[in-house]
Amino acid sequence: MLNAVLDLVLPPACAGCGAKGACCCPRCFDALTASPARRVPVPRPRGLPDCWSAAPYEGAVRRMIVAYKERGAVALAGVLAEAVTRTVLTAMGEAGGWGGGRFAVVPVPSARRSVRGRGHDPVGRLAVLVAARLRALGLDAEPWAGLGQCRRVADQAGLSRSLRAVNLAGSLQVVPAAKGPPAAGALLLDDIVTTGATLAEAARALHAAGIAVPLAATVGATRRRS
């Protein structure tokens, strides 16, 4: 809440580099959108869909994601959504499109305590904006917040690759009370991919409900490490 109030009082500055004039300057926007690519964690976790990101999670891109996700800089939502939309279009172009059918844009859910602490649902907001942009471009996309946590998980920070997989295994499900998905296929959406364990668990939960997941997209991707 305090960050939102300060945004109204103080002159805007770029969240990526601090330059005055906008929440994202042209140079940082270029850093965010210039290199959409397939960025698959190595080793690749079992069940991970084809995984694309807008940019490496470093420098200005990292600072913008952190400002949006952890510091309430919701004015960055449109910028990040634009980066993800361009990434999805690039991925679909390489794969030959989505086949012309309707598909769901599914955000990886945050824990309720995290949403309360942040005061907003960053990935859920991005899913709505990305779906709207894809529809404006003629694709039959609909946001669908049908995934939810079915048990508590530990904070992922500091966990090894193997411990992250154990921590997340079986933690997500299609929410029983959710209406059916708007399509048989799903585009998974998250802010960052590190080991891929979260996206793989989300894909597993969707597959268990009979929903295909050919693609996952994120804003940032940490550098590959073996």
PDB file of N, CA, C and O in Angstrom, residues 132-209:
ATOM      1  N   ALA A 132      -5.516 -11.070 -22.769  1.00  0.00           N
ATOM      2  CA  ALA A 132      -6.169  -9.966 -23.475  1.00  0.00           C
ATOM      3  C   ALA A 132      -5.359  -9.528 -24.684  1.00  0.00           C
ATOM      4  O   ALA A 132      -5.914  -9.253 -25.760  1.00  0.00           O
ATOM      5  N   ARG A 133      -4.055  -9.478 -24.546  1.00  0.00           N
ATOM      6  CA  ARG A 133      -3.201  -9.078 -25.671  1.00  0.00           C
ATOM      7  C   ARG A 133      -3.253 -10.116 -26.786  1.00  0.00           C
ATOM      8  O   ARG A 133      -3.288  -9.776 -27.969  1.00  0.00           O
ATOM      9  N   LEU A 134      -3.227 -11.389 -26.420  1.00  0.00           N
ATOM     10  CA  LEU A 134      -3.301 -12.444 -27.432  1.00  0.00           C
ATOM     11  C   LEU A 134      -4.642 -12.419 -28.165  1.00  0.00           C
ATOM     12  O   LEU A 134      -4.696 -12.615 -29.385  1.00  0.00           O
ATOM     13  N   ARG A 135      -5.725 -12.153 -27.426  1.00  0.00           N
ATOM     14  CA  ARG A 135      -7.044 -12.047 -28.082  1.00  0.00           C
ATOM     15  C   ARG A 135      -7.063 -10.879 -29.055  1.00  0.00           C
ATOM     16  O   ARG A 135      -7.636 -10.970 -30.148  1.00  0.00           O
ATOM     17  N   ALA A 136      -6.454  -9.756 -28.662  1.00  0.00           N
ATOM     18  CA  ALA A 136      -6.423  -8.589 -29.542  1.00  0.00           C
ATOM     19  C   ALA A 136      -5.666  -8.874 -30.835  1.00  0.00           C
ATOM     20  O   ALA A 136      -5.890  -8.213 -31.855  1.00  0.00           O
ATOM     21  N   LEU A 137      -4.786  -9.879 -30.794  1.00  0.00           N
ATOM     22  CA  LEU A 137      -4.018 -10.260 -31.974  1.00  0.00           C
ATOM     23  C   LEU A 137      -4.677 -11.398 -32.754  1.00  0.00           C
ATOM     24  O   LEU A 137      -4.093 -11.944 -33.683  1.00  0.00           O
ATOM     25  N   GLY A 138      -5.895 -11.768 -32.336  1.00  0.00           N
ATOM     26  CA  GLY A 138      -6.656 -12.753 -33.080  1.00  0.00           C
ATOM     27  C   GLY A 138      -6.573 -14.178 -32.572  1.00  0.00           C
ATOM     28  O   GLY A 138      -7.143 -15.087 -33.186  1.00  0.00           O
ATOM     29  N   LEU A 139      -5.887 -14.393 -31.444  1.00  0.00           N
ATOM     30  CA  LEU A 139      -5.796 -15.735 -30.875  1.00  0.00           C
ATOM     31  C   LEU A 139      -6.915 -15.941 -29.857  1.00  0.00           C
ATOM     32  O   LEU A 139      -7.301 -15.014 -29.144  1.00  0.00           O
ATOM     33  N   ASP A 140      -7.421 -17.159 -29.788  1.00  0.00           N
ATOM     34  CA  ASP A 140      -8.555 -17.460 -28.917  1.00  0.00           C
ATOM     35  C   ASP A 140      -8.053 -17.884 -27.540  1.00  0.00           C
ATOM     36  O   ASP A 140      -8.057 -19.061 -27.176  1.00  0.00           O
ATOM     37  N   ALA A 141      -7.597 -16.897 -26.763  1.00  0.00           N
ATOM     38  CA  ALA A 141      -6.994 -17.155 -25.452  1.00  0.00           C
ATOM     39  C   ALA A 141      -7.890 -16.626 -24.346  1.00  0.00           C
ATOM     40  O   ALA A 141      -8.472 -15.543 -24.472  1.00  0.00           O
ATOM     41  N   GLU A 142      -7.972 -17.373 -23.251  1.00  0.00           N
ATOM     42  CA  GLU A 142      -8.740 -16.956 -22.088  1.00  0.00           C
ATOM     43  C   GLU A 142      -7.942 -17.240 -20.821  1.00  0.00           C
ATOM     44  O   GLU A 142      -7.345 -18.309 -20.693  1.00  0.00           O
ATOM     45  N   PRO A 143      -7.900 -16.299 -19.876  1.00  0.00           N
ATOM     46  CA  PRO A 143      -7.232 -16.593 -18.604  1.00  0.00           C
ATOM     47  C   PRO A 143      -8.050 -17.590 -17.801  1.00  0.00           C
ATOM     48  O   PRO A 143      -9.280 -17.566 -17.834  1.00  0.00           O
ATOM     49  N   TRP A 144      -7.358 -18.463 -17.091  1.00  0.00           N
ATOM     50  CA  TRP A 144      -8.051 -19.456 -16.271  1.00  0.00           C
ATOM     51  C   TRP A 144      -7.232 -19.741 -15.028  1.00  0.00           C
ATOM     52  O   TRP A 144      -6.192 -20.389 -15.091  1.00  0.00           O
ATOM     53  N   ALA A 145      -7.709 -19.253 -13.888  1.00  0.00           N
ATOM     54  CA  ALA A 145      -7.006 -19.456 -12.618  1.00  0.00           C
ATOM     55  C   ALA A 145      -7.520 -20.729 -11.964  1.00  0.00           C
ATOM     56  O   ALA A 145      -8.088 -20.703 -10.867  1.00  0.00           O
ATOM     57  N   GLY A 146      -7.323 -21.841 -12.637  1.00  0.00           N
ATOM     58  CA  GLY A 146      -7.889 -23.099 -12.171  1.00  0.00           C
ATOM     59  C   GLY A 146      -6.973 -23.929 -11.303  1.00  0.00           C
ATOM     60  O   GLY A 146      -7.389 -24.952 -10.764  1.00  0.00           O
ATOM     61  N   LEU A 147      -5.706 -23.509 -11.158  1.00  0.00           N
ATOM     62  CA  LEU A 147      -4.772 -24.241 -10.317  1.00  0.00           C
ATOM     63  C   LEU A 147      -4.736 -23.658  -8.912  1.00  0.00           C
ATOM     64  O   LEU A 147      -4.845 -22.440  -8.730  1.00  0.00           O
ATOM     65  N   GLY A 148      -4.547 -24.510  -7.932  1.00  0.00           N
ATOM     66  CA  GLY A 148      -4.415 -24.051  -6.557  1.00  0.00           C
ATOM     67  C   GLY A 148      -3.522 -24.995  -5.774  1.00  0.00           C
ATOM     68  O   GLY A 148      -3.291 -26.142  -6.172  1.00  0.00           O
ATOM     69  N   GLN A 149      -3.002 -24.506  -4.655  1.00  0.00           N
ATOM     70  CA  GLN A 149      -2.180 -25.348  -3.796  1.00  0.00           C
ATOM     71  C   GLN A 149      -3.066 -26.259  -2.956  1.00  0.00           C
ATOM     72  O   GLN A 149      -4.083 -25.825  -2.417  1.00  0.00           O
ATOM     73  N   CYS A 150      -2.671 -27.522  -2.855  1.00  0.00           N
ATOM     74  CA  CYS A 150      -3.422 -28.459  -2.027  1.00  0.00           C
ATOM     75  C   CYS A 150      -2.686 -28.792  -0.732  1.00  0.00           C
ATOM     76  O   CYS A 150      -3.197 -29.545   0.097  1.00  0.00           O
ATOM     77  N   ARG A 151      -1.510 -28.269  -0.574  1.00  0.00           N
ATOM     78  CA  ARG A 151      -0.784 -28.374   0.695  1.00  0.00           C
ATOM     79  C   ARG A 151       0.245 -27.260   0.754  1.00  0.00           C
ATOM     80  O   ARG A 151       0.608 -26.670  -0.267  1.00  0.00           O
ATOM     81  N   ARG A 152       0.715 -26.976   1.936  1.00  0.00           N
ATOM     82  CA  ARG A 152       1.718 -25.928   2.101  1.00  0.00           C
ATOM     83  C   ARG A 152       3.082 -26.435   1.642  1.00  0.00           C
ATOM     84  O   ARG A 152       3.402 -27.619   1.769  1.00  0.00           O
ATOM     85  N   VAL A 153       3.874 -25.509   1.118  1.00  0.00           N
ATOM     86  CA  VAL A 153       5.236 -25.842   0.723  1.00  0.00           C
ATOM     87  C   VAL A 153       6.188 -24.886   1.418  1.00  0.00           C
ATOM     88  O   VAL A 153       5.808 -23.781   1.818  1.00  0.00           O
ATOM     89  N   ALA A 154       7.433 -25.302   1.545  1.00  0.00           N
ATOM     90  CA  ALA A 154       8.447 -24.446   2.148  1.00  0.00           C
ATOM     91  C   ALA A 154       8.889 -23.382   1.154  1.00  0.00           C
ATOM     92  O   ALA A 154       8.693 -23.513  -0.062  1.00  0.00           O
ATOM     93  N   ASP A 155       9.492 -22.318   1.671  1.00  0.00           N
ATOM     94  CA  ASP A 155      10.073 -21.285   0.816  1.00  0.00           C
ATOM     95  C   ASP A 155      11.152 -21.924  -0.050  1.00  0.00           C
ATOM     96  O   ASP A 155      12.027 -22.643   0.437  1.00  0.00           O
ATOM     97  N   GLN A 156      11.100 -21.671  -1.353  1.00  0.00           N
ATOM     98  CA  GLN A 156      12.036 -22.290  -2.279  1.00  0.00           C
ATOM     99  C   GLN A 156      13.437 -21.690  -2.213  1.00  0.00           C
ATOM    100  O   GLN A 156      14.396 -22.324  -2.641  1.00  0.00           O
ATOM    101  N   ALA A 157      13.554 -20.463  -1.715  1.00  0.00           N
ATOM    102  CA  ALA A 157      14.847 -19.788  -1.687  1.00  0.00           C
ATOM    103  C   ALA A 157      15.861 -20.621  -0.906  1.00  0.00           C
ATOM    104  O   ALA A 157      15.609 -21.052   0.213  1.00  0.00           O
ATOM    105  N   GLY A 158      17.001 -20.853  -1.522  1.00  0.00           N
ATOM    106  CA  GLY A 158      18.067 -21.579  -0.857  1.00  0.00           C
ATOM    107  C   GLY A 158      18.001 -23.079  -1.004  1.00  0.00           C
ATOM    108  O   GLY A 158      18.946 -23.787  -0.630  1.00  0.00           O
ATOM    109  N   LEU A 159      16.904 -23.608  -1.569  1.00  0.00           N
ATOM    110  CA  LEU A 159      16.796 -25.052  -1.740  1.00  0.00           C
ATOM    111  C   LEU A 159      17.540 -25.506  -2.991  1.00  0.00           C
ATOM    112  O   LEU A 159      17.564 -24.809  -4.002  1.00  0.00           O
ATOM    113  N   SER A 160      18.136 -26.682  -2.921  1.00  0.00           N
ATOM    114  CA  SER A 160      18.794 -27.251  -4.086  1.00  0.00           C
ATOM    115  C   SER A 160      17.751 -27.700  -5.102  1.00  0.00           C
ATOM    116  O   SER A 160      16.556 -27.748  -4.822  1.00  0.00           O
ATOM    117  N   ARG A 161      18.234 -28.063  -6.287  1.00  0.00           N
ATOM    118  CA  ARG A 161      17.338 -28.528  -7.343  1.00  0.00           C
ATOM    119  C   ARG A 161      16.517 -29.737  -6.882  1.00  0.00           C
ATOM    120  O   ARG A 161      15.297 -29.786  -7.070  1.00  0.00           O
ATOM    121  N   SER A 162      17.183 -30.703  -6.258  1.00  0.00           N
ATOM    122  CA  SER A 162      16.466 -31.909  -5.839  1.00  0.00           C
ATOM    123  C   SER A 162      15.488 -31.618  -4.712  1.00  0.00           C
ATOM    124  O   SER A 162      14.380 -32.160  -4.682  1.00  0.00           O
ATOM    125  N   LEU A 163      15.876 -30.737  -3.783  1.00  0.00           N
ATOM    126  CA  LEU A 163      14.974 -30.398  -2.683  1.00  0.00           C
ATOM    127  C   LEU A 163      13.773 -29.588  -3.171  1.00  0.00           C
ATOM    128  O   LEU A 163      12.670 -29.715  -2.627  1.00  0.00           O
ATOM    129  N   ARG A 164      13.955 -28.752  -4.191  1.00  0.00           N
ATOM    130  CA  ARG A 164      12.826 -28.028  -4.764  1.00  0.00           C
ATOM    131  C   ARG A 164      11.810 -29.008  -5.351  1.00  0.00           C
ATOM    132  O   ARG A 164      10.602 -28.838  -5.185  1.00  0.00           O
ATOM    133  N   ALA A 165      12.301 -30.012  -6.043  1.00  0.00           N
ATOM    134  CA  ALA A 165      11.391 -30.999  -6.649  1.00  0.00           C
ATOM    135  C   ALA A 165      10.608 -31.741  -5.571  1.00  0.00           C
ATOM    136  O   ALA A 165       9.393 -31.943  -5.693  1.00  0.00           O
ATOM    137  N   VAL A 166      11.288 -32.144  -4.498  1.00  0.00           N
ATOM    138  CA  VAL A 166      10.612 -32.838  -3.403  1.00  0.00           C
ATOM    139  C   VAL A 166       9.613 -31.919  -2.715  1.00  0.00           C
ATOM    140  O   VAL A 166       8.491 -32.319  -2.382  1.00  0.00           O
ATOM    141  N   ASN A 167      10.020 -30.679  -2.504  1.00  0.00           N
ATOM    142  CA  ASN A 167       9.165 -29.695  -1.828  1.00  0.00           C
ATOM    143  C   ASN A 167       7.857 -29.474  -2.577  1.00  0.00           C
ATOM    144  O   ASN A 167       6.794 -29.305  -1.973  1.00  0.00           O
ATOM    145  N   LEU A 168       7.918 -29.496  -3.914  1.00  0.00           N
ATOM    146  CA  LEU A 168       6.755 -29.144  -4.732  1.00  0.00           C
ATOM    147  C   LEU A 168       5.924 -30.355  -5.166  1.00  0.00           C
ATOM    148  O   LEU A 168       4.776 -30.186  -5.577  1.00  0.00           O
ATOM    149  N   ALA A 169       6.485 -31.550  -5.078  1.00  0.00           N
ATOM    150  CA  ALA A 169       5.796 -32.725  -5.611  1.00  0.00           C
ATOM    151  C   ALA A 169       4.411 -32.897  -4.994  1.00  0.00           C
ATOM    152  O   ALA A 169       4.252 -32.941  -3.775  1.00  0.00           O
ATOM    153  N   GLY A 170       3.399 -32.955  -5.858  1.00  0.00           N
ATOM    154  CA  GLY A 170       2.031 -33.159  -5.401  1.00  0.00           C
ATOM    155  C   GLY A 170       1.409 -31.975  -4.691  1.00  0.00           C
ATOM    156  O   GLY A 170       0.376 -32.128  -4.034  1.00  0.00           O
ATOM    157  N   SER A 171       1.990 -30.783  -4.860  1.00  0.00           N
ATOM    158  CA  SER A 171       1.505 -29.614  -4.109  1.00  0.00           C
ATOM    159  C   SER A 171       0.398 -28.851  -4.821  1.00  0.00           C
ATOM    160  O   SER A 171      -0.269 -28.007  -4.205  1.00  0.00           O
ATOM    161  N   LEU A 172       0.195 -29.098  -6.120  1.00  0.00           N
ATOM    162  CA  LEU A 172      -0.803 -28.359  -6.887  1.00  0.00           C
ATOM    163  C   LEU A 172      -1.898 -29.291  -7.395  1.00  0.00           C
ATOM    164  O   LEU A 172      -1.674 -30.482  -7.607  1.00  0.00           O
ATOM    165  N   GLN A 173      -3.049 -28.719  -7.613  1.00  0.00           N
ATOM    166  CA  GLN A 173      -4.172 -29.454  -8.187  1.00  0.00           C
ATOM    167  C   GLN A 173      -5.097 -28.478  -8.900  1.00  0.00           C
ATOM    168  O   GLN A 173      -5.043 -27.267  -8.651  1.00  0.00           O
ATOM    169  N   VAL A 174      -5.920 -29.014  -9.796  1.00  0.00           N
ATOM    170  CA  VAL A 174      -7.000 -28.213 -10.357  1.00  0.00           C
ATOM    171  C   VAL A 174      -8.034 -28.027  -9.258  1.00  0.00           C
ATOM    172  O   VAL A 174      -8.487 -28.998  -8.642  1.00  0.00           O
ATOM    173  N   VAL A 175      -8.367 -26.782  -8.973  1.00  0.00           N
ATOM    174  CA  VAL A 175      -9.257 -26.465  -7.859  1.00  0.00           C
ATOM    175  C   VAL A 175     -10.613 -27.127  -8.090  1.00  0.00           C
ATOM    176  O   VAL A 175     -11.237 -26.905  -9.138  1.00  0.00           O
ATOM    177  N   PRO A 176     -11.076 -27.940  -7.135  1.00  0.00           N
ATOM    178  CA  PRO A 176     -12.351 -28.653  -7.341  1.00  0.00           C
ATOM    179  C   PRO A 176     -13.522 -27.721  -7.646  1.00  0.00           C
ATOM    180  O   PRO A 176     -14.412 -28.071  -8.418  1.00  0.00           O
ATOM    181  N   ALA A 177     -13.521 -26.528  -7.041  1.00  0.00           N
ATOM    182  CA  ALA A 177     -14.645 -25.612  -7.230  1.00  0.00           C
ATOM    183  C   ALA A 177     -14.536 -24.791  -8.510  1.00  0.00           C
ATOM    184  O   ALA A 177     -15.472 -24.066  -8.866  1.00  0.00           O
ATOM    185  N   ALA A 178     -13.394 -24.887  -9.197  1.00  0.00           N
ATOM    186  CA  ALA A 178     -13.209 -24.073 -10.403  1.00  0.00           C
ATOM    187  C   ALA A 178     -14.089 -24.586 -11.530  1.00  0.00           C
ATOM    188  O   ALA A 178     -14.296 -25.793 -11.691  1.00  0.00           O
ATOM    189  N   LYS A 179     -14.610 -23.653 -12.314  1.00  0.00           N
ATOM    190  CA  LYS A 179     -15.331 -24.043 -13.517  1.00  0.00           C
ATOM    191  C   LYS A 179     -14.357 -24.703 -14.478  1.00  0.00           C
ATOM    192  O   LYS A 179     -13.147 -24.487 -14.410  1.00  0.00           O
ATOM    193  N   GLY A 180     -14.884 -25.496 -15.373  1.00  0.00           N
ATOM    194  CA  GLY A 180     -14.034 -26.182 -16.327  1.00  0.00           C
ATOM    195  C   GLY A 180     -13.179 -25.215 -17.119  1.00  0.00           C
ATOM    196  O   GLY A 180     -13.557 -24.058 -17.329  1.00  0.00           O
ATOM    197  N   PRO A 181     -12.001 -25.636 -17.559  1.00  0.00           N
ATOM    198  CA  PRO A 181     -11.122 -24.752 -18.330  1.00  0.00           C
ATOM    199  C   PRO A 181     -11.782 -24.342 -19.639  1.00  0.00           C
ATOM    200  O   PRO A 181     -12.595 -25.088 -20.194  1.00  0.00           O
ATOM    201  N   PRO A 182     -11.449 -23.169 -20.151  1.00  0.00           N
ATOM    202  CA  PRO A 182     -12.051 -22.708 -21.395  1.00  0.00           C
ATOM    203  C   PRO A 182     -11.545 -23.449 -22.626  1.00  0.00           C
ATOM    204  O   PRO A 182     -11.968 -23.152 -23.728  1.00  0.00           O
ATOM    205  N   ALA A 183     -10.643 -24.390 -22.429  1.00  0.00           N
ATOM    206  CA  ALA A 183     -10.089 -25.098 -23.578  1.00  0.00           C
ATOM    207  C   ALA A 183      -9.433 -26.383 -23.121  1.00  0.00           C
ATOM    208  O   ALA A 183      -9.210 -26.602 -21.937  1.00  0.00           O
ATOM    209  N   ALA A 184      -9.102 -27.233 -24.067  1.00  0.00           N
ATOM    210  CA  ALA A 184      -8.418 -28.473 -23.746  1.00  0.00           C
ATOM    211  C   ALA A 184      -6.921 -28.258 -23.554  1.00  0.00           C
ATOM    212  O   ALA A 184      -6.255 -29.052 -22.907  1.00  0.00           O
ATOM    213  N   GLY A 185      -6.381 -27.182 -24.136  1.00  0.00           N
ATOM    214  CA  GLY A 185      -4.955 -26.903 -24.045  1.00  0.00           C
ATOM    215  C   GLY A 185      -4.677 -25.711 -23.159  1.00  0.00           C
ATOM    216  O   GLY A 185      -5.503 -24.813 -23.004  1.00  0.00           O
ATOM    217  N   ALA A 186      -3.476 -25.706 -22.547  1.00  0.00           N
ATOM    218  CA  ALA A 186      -3.132 -24.640 -21.620  1.00  0.00           C
ATOM    219  C   ALA A 186      -1.733 -24.108 -21.895  1.00  0.00           C
ATOM    220  O   ALA A 186      -0.806 -24.867 -22.193  1.00  0.00           O
ATOM    221  N   LEU A 187      -1.596 -22.801 -21.790  1.00  0.00           N
ATOM    222  CA  LEU A 187      -0.314 -22.112 -21.758  1.00  0.00           C
ATOM    223  C   LEU A 187      -0.023 -21.791 -20.300  1.00  0.00           C
ATOM    224  O   LEU A 187      -0.767 -21.040 -19.668  1.00  0.00           O
ATOM    225  N   LEU A 188       1.036 -22.371 -19.739  1.00  0.00           N
ATOM    226  CA  LEU A 188       1.406 -22.098 -18.359  1.00  0.00           C
ATOM    227  C   LEU A 188       2.199 -20.804 -18.279  1.00  0.00           C
ATOM    228  O   LEU A 188       3.058 -20.538 -19.129  1.00  0.00           O
ATOM    229  N   LEU A 189       1.925 -20.021 -17.227  1.00  0.00           N
ATOM    230  CA  LEU A 189       2.569 -18.716 -17.095  1.00  0.00           C
ATOM    231  C   LEU A 189       3.135 -18.556 -15.688  1.00  0.00           C
ATOM    232  O   LEU A 189       2.466 -18.859 -14.698  1.00  0.00           O
ATOM    233  N   ASP A 190       4.391 -18.085 -15.603  1.00  0.00           N
ATOM    234  CA  ASP A 190       5.006 -17.764 -14.319  1.00  0.00           C
ATOM    235  C   ASP A 190       5.948 -16.580 -14.525  1.00  0.00           C
ATOM    236  O   ASP A 190       6.217 -16.183 -15.672  1.00  0.00           O
ATOM    237  N   ASP A 191       6.421 -16.019 -13.418  1.00  0.00           N
ATOM    238  CA  ASP A 191       7.312 -14.869 -13.543  1.00  0.00           C
ATOM    239  C   ASP A 191       8.742 -15.291 -13.866  1.00  0.00           C
ATOM    240  O   ASP A 191       9.413 -14.677 -14.698  1.00  0.00           O
ATOM    241  N   ILE A 192       9.237 -16.354 -13.212  1.00  0.00           N
ATOM    242  CA  ILE A 192      10.623 -16.784 -13.372  1.00  0.00           C
ATOM    243  C   ILE A 192      10.666 -18.301 -13.463  1.00  0.00           C
ATOM    244  O   ILE A 192       9.889 -18.995 -12.808  1.00  0.00           O
ATOM    245  N   VAL A 193      11.604 -18.818 -14.253  1.00  0.00           N
ATOM    246  CA  VAL A 193      11.908 -20.240 -14.217  1.00  0.00           C
ATOM    247  C   VAL A 193      13.350 -20.387 -13.737  1.00  0.00           C
ATOM    248  O   VAL A 193      14.255 -19.712 -14.225  1.00  0.00           O
ATOM    249  N   THR A 194      13.546 -21.260 -12.744  1.00  0.00           N
ATOM    250  CA  THR A 194      14.886 -21.513 -12.210  1.00  0.00           C
ATOM    251  C   THR A 194      15.265 -22.960 -12.491  1.00  0.00           C
ATOM    252  O   THR A 194      15.962 -23.247 -13.454  1.00  0.00           O
ATOM    253  N   THR A 195      14.768 -23.878 -11.690  1.00  0.00           N
ATOM    254  CA  THR A 195      15.028 -25.299 -11.958  1.00  0.00           C
ATOM    255  C   THR A 195      13.946 -25.919 -12.824  1.00  0.00           C
ATOM    256  O   THR A 195      14.132 -27.018 -13.349  1.00  0.00           O
ATOM    257  N   GLY A 196      12.807 -25.251 -12.956  1.00  0.00           N
ATOM    258  CA  GLY A 196      11.673 -25.792 -13.711  1.00  0.00           C
ATOM    259  C   GLY A 196      10.756 -26.663 -12.882  1.00  0.00           C
ATOM    260  O   GLY A 196       9.737 -27.155 -13.383  1.00  0.00           O
ATOM    261  N   ALA A 197      11.050 -26.851 -11.587  1.00  0.00           N
ATOM    262  CA  ALA A 197      10.251 -27.746 -10.751  1.00  0.00           C
ATOM    263  C   ALA A 197       8.821 -27.239 -10.587  1.00  0.00           C
ATOM    264  O   ALA A 197       7.870 -28.029 -10.599  1.00  0.00           O
ATOM    265  N   THR A 198       8.645 -25.928 -10.437  1.00  0.00           N
ATOM    266  CA  THR A 198       7.303 -25.385 -10.255  1.00  0.00           C
ATOM    267  C   THR A 198       6.459 -25.577 -11.503  1.00  0.00           C
ATOM    268  O   THR A 198       5.296 -26.007 -11.434  1.00  0.00           O
ATOM    269  N   LEU A 199       7.020 -25.264 -12.655  1.00  0.00           N
ATOM    270  CA  LEU A 199       6.278 -25.433 -13.905  1.00  0.00           C
ATOM    271  C   LEU A 199       5.976 -26.905 -14.177  1.00  0.00           C
ATOM    272  O   LEU A 199       4.903 -27.249 -14.670  1.00  0.00           O
ATOM    273  N   ALA A 200       6.928 -27.785 -13.859  1.00  0.00           N
ATOM    274  CA  ALA A 200       6.691 -29.212 -14.067  1.00  0.00           C
ATOM    275  C   ALA A 200       5.564 -29.716 -13.170  1.00  0.00           C
ATOM    276  O   ALA A 200       4.721 -30.521 -13.602  1.00  0.00           O
ATOM    277  N   GLU A 201       5.511 -29.241 -11.928  1.00  0.00           N
ATOM    278  CA  GLU A 201       4.434 -29.645 -11.022  1.00  0.00           C
ATOM    279  C   GLU A 201       3.094 -29.091 -11.499  1.00  0.00           C
ATOM    280  O   GLU A 201       2.074 -29.789 -11.448  1.00  0.00           O
ATOM    281  N   ALA A 202       3.073 -27.858 -11.973  1.00  0.00           N
ATOM    282  CA  ALA A 202       1.831 -27.288 -12.499  1.00  0.00           C
ATOM    283  C   ALA A 202       1.358 -28.067 -13.719  1.00  0.00           C
ATOM    284  O   ALA A 202       0.156 -28.345 -13.869  1.00  0.00           O
ATOM    285  N   ALA A 203       2.281 -28.433 -14.596  1.00  0.00           N
ATOM    286  CA  ALA A 203       1.912 -29.217 -15.777  1.00  0.00           C
ATOM    287  C   ALA A 203       1.377 -30.585 -15.365  1.00  0.00           C
ATOM    288  O   ALA A 203       0.406 -31.086 -15.960  1.00  0.00           O
ATOM    289  N   ARG A 204       1.991 -31.196 -14.350  1.00  0.00           N
ATOM    290  CA  ARG A 204       1.504 -32.499 -13.880  1.00  0.00           C
ATOM    291  C   ARG A 204       0.058 -32.409 -13.402  1.00  0.00           C
ATOM    292  O   ARG A 204      -0.780 -33.272 -13.720  1.00  0.00           O
ATOM    293  N   ALA A 205      -0.248 -31.355 -12.626  1.00  0.00           N
ATOM    294  CA  ALA A 205      -1.605 -31.196 -12.105  1.00  0.00           C
ATOM    295  C   ALA A 205      -2.611 -30.995 -13.234  1.00  0.00           C
ATOM    296  O   ALA A 205      -3.725 -31.531 -13.184  1.00  0.00           O
ATOM    297  N   LEU A 206      -2.229 -30.249 -14.257  1.00  0.00           N
ATOM    298  CA  LEU A 206      -3.134 -30.033 -15.382  1.00  0.00           C
ATOM    299  C   LEU A 206      -3.313 -31.316 -16.190  1.00  0.00           C
ATOM    300  O   LEU A 206      -4.422 -31.658 -16.604  1.00  0.00           O
ATOM    301  N   HIS A 207      -2.212 -32.029 -16.427  1.00  0.00           N
ATOM    302  CA  HIS A 207      -2.312 -33.306 -17.152  1.00  0.00           C
ATOM    303  C   HIS A 207      -3.221 -34.275 -16.414  1.00  0.00           C
ATOM    304  O   HIS A 207      -3.991 -35.020 -17.030  1.00  0.00           O
ATOM    305  N   ALA A 208      -3.140 -34.272 -15.082  1.00  0.00           N
ATOM    306  CA  ALA A 208      -3.973 -35.181 -14.288  1.00  0.00           C
ATOM    307  C   ALA A 208      -5.452 -34.888 -14.471  1.00  0.00           C
ATOM    308  O   ALA A 208      -6.292 -35.771 -14.284  1.00  0.00           O
ATOM    309  N   ALA A 209      -5.779 -33.645 -14.838  1.00  0.00           N
ATOM    310  CA  ALA A 209      -7.167 -33.259 -15.092  1.00  0.00           C
ATOM    311  C   ALA A 209      -7.525 -33.365 -16.569  1.00  0.00           C
ATOM    312  O   ALA A 209      -8.594 -32.898 -16.984  1.00  0.00           O
TER     313      ALA A 209
END
